[in-house]
Amino acid sequence: VYCYAEDKYPSCDICLCGTSFGAYSVLLYNSIYARSVPRLVARCCSLDMLDIFEKKLMGSELRHLTDYGSIVVEGERPITITEEFHTQLKKYDIHNEFKPMRTSYLFVHGTNDEIAPYYSVKEFCAEHDLTCETIDDADHFMSDDTKLAICNNAILRFFMS
């Protein structure tokens, strides 16, 4: 998508925004491919993806991954995790791959995030001198409409600045 937008609109600045695993993905993409986009938003970013997948999502099913090549993690939205995906999670750790470059970053995170711990994002932002907009008592999905509005307004202000 990035390459398509870059080719189609060469005179436009391309910014990136992702939520949860999407935030992890855009951080990796920007770092690995040295895109140095002007602005990047990471909302409810899951920085420790391998840990989250192994402990919170796959749990006891992890042992079946090698035997079957993939597993289905049941939940509100069932997802299939392949052995290749698991290998990629082990290979690409954002803590090792992250390169801030010339990009301006905004992390938006709730203090009650039950999937991606707030303290992890807060520490990452402090370590790399990045901006973290804290939303008190917000969960991973920003399920409270007021907190979601606060989140969206912070992102909009950032992109419009």
mmCIF file of C-alpha atoms in Angstrom:
data_model
loop_
_atom_site.group_PDB
_atom_site.id
_atom_site.type_symbol
_atom_site.label_atom_id
_atom_site.label_comp_id
_atom_site.label_asym_id
_atom_site.label_seq_id
_atom_site.Cartn_x
_atom_site.Cartn_y
_atom_site.Cartn_z
ATOM 1 C CA VAL A 1 0.000 0.000 0.000
ATOM 2 C CA TYR A 2 2.840 2.367 0.883
ATOM 3 C CA CYS A 3 4.617 1.765 -2.432
ATOM 4 C CA TYR A 4 1.356 2.184 -4.355
ATOM 5 C CA ALA A 5 0.608 5.522 -2.650
ATOM 6 C CA GLU A 6 4.193 6.660 -3.171
ATOM 7 C CA ASP A 7 4.009 5.859 -6.897
ATOM 8 C CA LYS A 8 0.493 7.229 -7.391
ATOM 9 C CA TYR A 9 1.021 10.460 -5.416
ATOM 10 C CA PRO A 10 4.758 11.252 -5.562
ATOM 11 C CA SER A 11 4.350 14.849 -4.369
ATOM 12 C CA CYS A 12 2.366 13.925 -1.222
ATOM 13 C CA ASP A 13 3.722 13.199 2.223
ATOM 14 C CA ILE A 14 2.725 9.727 3.337
ATOM 15 C CA CYS A 15 2.092 9.233 7.036
ATOM 16 C CA LEU A 16 1.461 5.949 8.805
ATOM 17 C CA CYS A 17 -1.011 4.999 11.516
ATOM 18 C CA GLY A 18 -1.695 1.626 13.060
ATOM 19 C CA THR A 19 -3.525 0.115 15.999
ATOM 20 C CA SER A 20 -2.278 -2.787 18.132
ATOM 21 C CA PHE A 21 -0.555 -5.267 15.780
ATOM 22 C CA GLY A 22 -0.972 -2.669 13.007
ATOM 23 C CA ALA A 23 1.004 -0.176 15.097
ATOM 24 C CA TYR A 24 3.737 -2.765 15.587
ATOM 25 C CA SER A 25 3.717 -3.395 11.828
ATOM 26 C CA VAL A 26 4.032 0.265 10.782
ATOM 27 C CA LEU A 27 6.862 0.789 13.288
ATOM 28 C CA LEU A 28 8.710 -2.187 11.833
ATOM 29 C CA TYR A 29 7.977 -1.159 8.257
ATOM 30 C CA ASN A 30 9.247 2.372 8.808
ATOM 31 C CA SER A 31 12.395 1.103 10.548
ATOM 32 C CA ILE A 32 13.296 -1.850 8.344
ATOM 33 C CA TYR A 33 12.639 -0.126 5.023
ATOM 34 C CA ALA A 34 14.019 3.205 6.289
ATOM 35 C CA ARG A 35 10.996 5.097 5.017
ATOM 36 C CA SER A 36 11.368 7.958 7.492
ATOM 37 C CA VAL A 37 7.793 9.061 6.960
ATOM 38 C CA PRO A 38 7.032 12.561 8.309
ATOM 39 C CA ARG A 39 4.556 11.329 10.943
ATOM 40 C CA LEU A 40 3.667 7.963 12.430
ATOM 41 C CA VAL A 41 0.950 7.156 14.994
ATOM 42 C CA ALA A 42 1.050 3.980 17.070
ATOM 43 C CA ARG A 43 -2.291 3.506 18.845
ATOM 44 C CA CYS A 44 -2.464 0.868 21.583
ATOM 45 C CA CYS A 45 0.794 -0.513 20.237
ATOM 46 C CA SER A 46 1.653 -4.095 21.063
ATOM 47 C CA LEU A 47 5.434 -3.797 21.370
ATOM 48 C CA ASP A 48 6.056 -7.289 22.724
ATOM 49 C CA MET A 49 4.213 -9.193 20.005
ATOM 50 C CA LEU A 50 5.948 -12.528 20.474
ATOM 51 C CA ASP A 51 5.136 -12.539 24.185
ATOM 52 C CA ILE A 52 1.544 -11.449 23.561
ATOM 53 C CA PHE A 53 0.973 -14.147 20.953
ATOM 54 C CA GLU A 54 2.667 -16.907 22.908
ATOM 55 C CA LYS A 55 1.232 -16.175 26.344
ATOM 56 C CA LYS A 56 -2.075 -14.412 25.791
ATOM 57 C CA LEU A 57 -3.307 -15.760 22.473
ATOM 58 C CA MET A 58 -1.750 -19.145 21.770
ATOM 59 C CA GLY A 59 -1.126 -20.358 25.313
ATOM 60 C CA SER A 60 -1.222 -24.131 25.486
ATOM 61 C CA GLU A 61 -1.859 -24.358 21.724
ATOM 62 C CA LEU A 62 1.732 -23.249 21.013
ATOM 63 C CA ARG A 63 2.954 -26.852 21.254
ATOM 64 C CA HIS A 64 0.638 -27.813 18.357
ATOM 65 C CA LEU A 65 2.057 -25.211 15.994
ATOM 66 C CA THR A 66 5.030 -27.324 14.876
ATOM 67 C CA ASP A 67 2.945 -30.503 14.619
ATOM 68 C CA TYR A 68 0.166 -28.995 12.507
ATOM 69 C CA GLY A 69 1.844 -26.011 10.808
ATOM 70 C CA SER A 70 -0.879 -23.669 12.022
ATOM 71 C CA ILE A 71 -3.344 -23.213 14.836
ATOM 72 C CA VAL A 72 -6.612 -21.348 15.176
ATOM 73 C CA VAL A 73 -6.889 -19.101 18.190
ATOM 74 C CA GLU A 74 -10.530 -18.868 19.183
ATOM 75 C CA GLY A 75 -12.024 -15.668 20.466
ATOM 76 C CA GLU A 76 -14.266 -12.833 19.417
ATOM 77 C CA ARG A 77 -12.435 -12.875 16.094
ATOM 78 C CA PRO A 78 -10.725 -16.255 15.540
ATOM 79 C CA ILE A 79 -7.298 -15.981 13.903
ATOM 80 C CA THR A 80 -5.109 -18.561 12.244
ATOM 81 C CA ILE A 81 -1.459 -18.432 13.244
ATOM 82 C CA THR A 82 1.006 -20.220 11.004
ATOM 83 C CA GLU A 83 4.432 -21.511 11.934
ATOM 84 C CA GLU A 84 5.930 -19.040 9.434
ATOM 85 C CA PHE A 85 4.151 -16.117 11.123
ATOM 86 C CA HIS A 86 5.441 -17.283 14.511
ATOM 87 C CA THR A 87 8.979 -17.479 13.084
ATOM 88 C CA GLN A 88 8.666 -13.932 11.735
ATOM 89 C CA LEU A 89 7.546 -12.691 15.161
ATOM 90 C CA LYS A 90 10.711 -14.198 16.639
ATOM 91 C CA LYS A 91 12.872 -12.670 13.909
ATOM 92 C CA TYR A 92 11.496 -9.112 13.966
ATOM 93 C CA ASP A 93 11.543 -7.687 17.472
ATOM 94 C CA ILE A 94 10.709 -3.968 17.493
ATOM 95 C CA HIS A 95 13.071 -3.401 20.425
ATOM 96 C CA ASN A 96 15.976 -4.506 18.192
ATOM 97 C CA GLU A 97 14.715 -3.166 14.860
ATOM 98 C CA PHE A 98 13.430 0.293 15.831
ATOM 99 C CA LYS A 99 15.210 3.224 14.195
ATOM 100 C CA PRO A 100 13.642 6.620 14.931
ATOM 101 C CA MET A 101 15.110 8.377 11.862
ATOM 102 C CA ARG A 102 13.518 11.750 11.030
ATOM 103 C CA THR A 103 9.965 10.605 11.710
ATOM 104 C CA SER A 104 7.789 12.402 14.260
ATOM 105 C CA TYR A 105 6.042 9.797 16.422
ATOM 106 C CA LEU A 106 2.892 9.811 18.528
ATOM 107 C CA PHE A 107 1.997 6.859 20.716
ATOM 108 C CA VAL A 108 -1.543 6.873 22.121
ATOM 109 C CA HIS A 109 -2.188 4.339 24.846
ATOM 110 C CA GLY A 110 -4.678 3.609 27.598
ATOM 111 C CA THR A 111 -3.577 2.954 31.153
ATOM 112 C CA ASN A 112 -5.912 -0.059 31.442
ATOM 113 C CA ASP A 113 -4.805 -1.822 28.263
ATOM 114 C CA GLU A 114 -5.320 -5.503 29.008
ATOM 115 C CA ILE A 115 -3.439 -6.767 25.942
ATOM 116 C CA ALA A 116 -0.489 -4.425 25.403
ATOM 117 C CA PRO A 117 0.730 -3.197 28.790
ATOM 118 C CA TYR A 118 0.849 0.576 29.200
ATOM 119 C CA TYR A 119 4.137 0.462 31.138
ATOM 120 C CA SER A 120 5.852 -1.211 28.172
ATOM 121 C CA VAL A 121 4.874 1.605 25.796
ATOM 122 C CA LYS A 122 5.681 4.289 28.369
ATOM 123 C CA GLU A 123 9.187 2.826 28.863
ATOM 124 C CA PHE A 124 9.753 2.495 25.100
ATOM 125 C CA CYS A 125 8.735 6.115 24.531
ATOM 126 C CA ALA A 126 10.957 7.342 27.367
ATOM 127 C CA GLU A 127 13.910 5.303 26.078
ATOM 128 C CA HIS A 128 13.595 6.768 22.556
ATOM 129 C CA ASP A 129 12.377 10.252 23.552
ATOM 130 C CA LEU A 130 9.022 9.767 21.806
ATOM 131 C CA THR A 131 5.670 11.394 22.593
ATOM 132 C CA CYS A 132 3.134 9.242 24.418
ATOM 133 C CA GLU A 133 -0.418 10.513 24.845
ATOM 134 C CA THR A 134 -1.813 8.727 27.885
ATOM 135 C CA ILE A 135 -5.536 8.100 28.110
ATOM 136 C CA ASP A 136 -6.457 7.364 31.710
ATOM 137 C CA ASP A 137 -8.549 4.240 32.309
ATOM 138 C CA ALA A 138 -8.811 3.393 28.586
ATOM 139 C CA ASP A 139 -8.647 -0.256 27.548
ATOM 140 C CA HIS A 140 -6.989 -1.779 24.479
ATOM 141 C CA PHE A 141 -10.031 -1.331 22.264
ATOM 142 C CA MET A 142 -10.889 2.195 23.467
ATOM 143 C CA SER A 143 -14.365 0.774 24.087
ATOM 144 C CA ASP A 144 -15.520 3.857 26.001
ATOM 145 C CA ASP A 145 -16.777 6.405 23.435
ATOM 146 C CA THR A 146 -15.411 9.357 25.411
ATOM 147 C CA LYS A 147 -11.944 7.822 25.599
ATOM 148 C CA LEU A 148 -12.097 6.920 21.915
ATOM 149 C CA ALA A 149 -12.946 10.554 21.100
ATOM 150 C CA ILE A 150 -9.965 11.732 23.190
ATOM 151 C CA CYS A 151 -7.755 9.266 21.327
ATOM 152 C CA ASN A 152 -9.019 10.278 17.886
ATOM 153 C CA ASN A 153 -8.688 13.992 18.687
ATOM 154 C CA ALA A 154 -5.074 13.499 19.793
ATOM 155 C CA ILE A 155 -4.304 11.687 16.538
ATOM 156 C CA LEU A 156 -6.057 14.320 14.430
ATOM 157 C CA ARG A 157 -4.192 17.165 16.197
ATOM 158 C CA PHE A 158 -0.901 15.341 15.603
ATOM 159 C CA PHE A 159 -1.530 14.826 11.885
ATOM 160 C CA MET A 160 -2.753 18.400 11.430
ATOM 161 C CA SER A 161 0.212 19.988 13.244
#
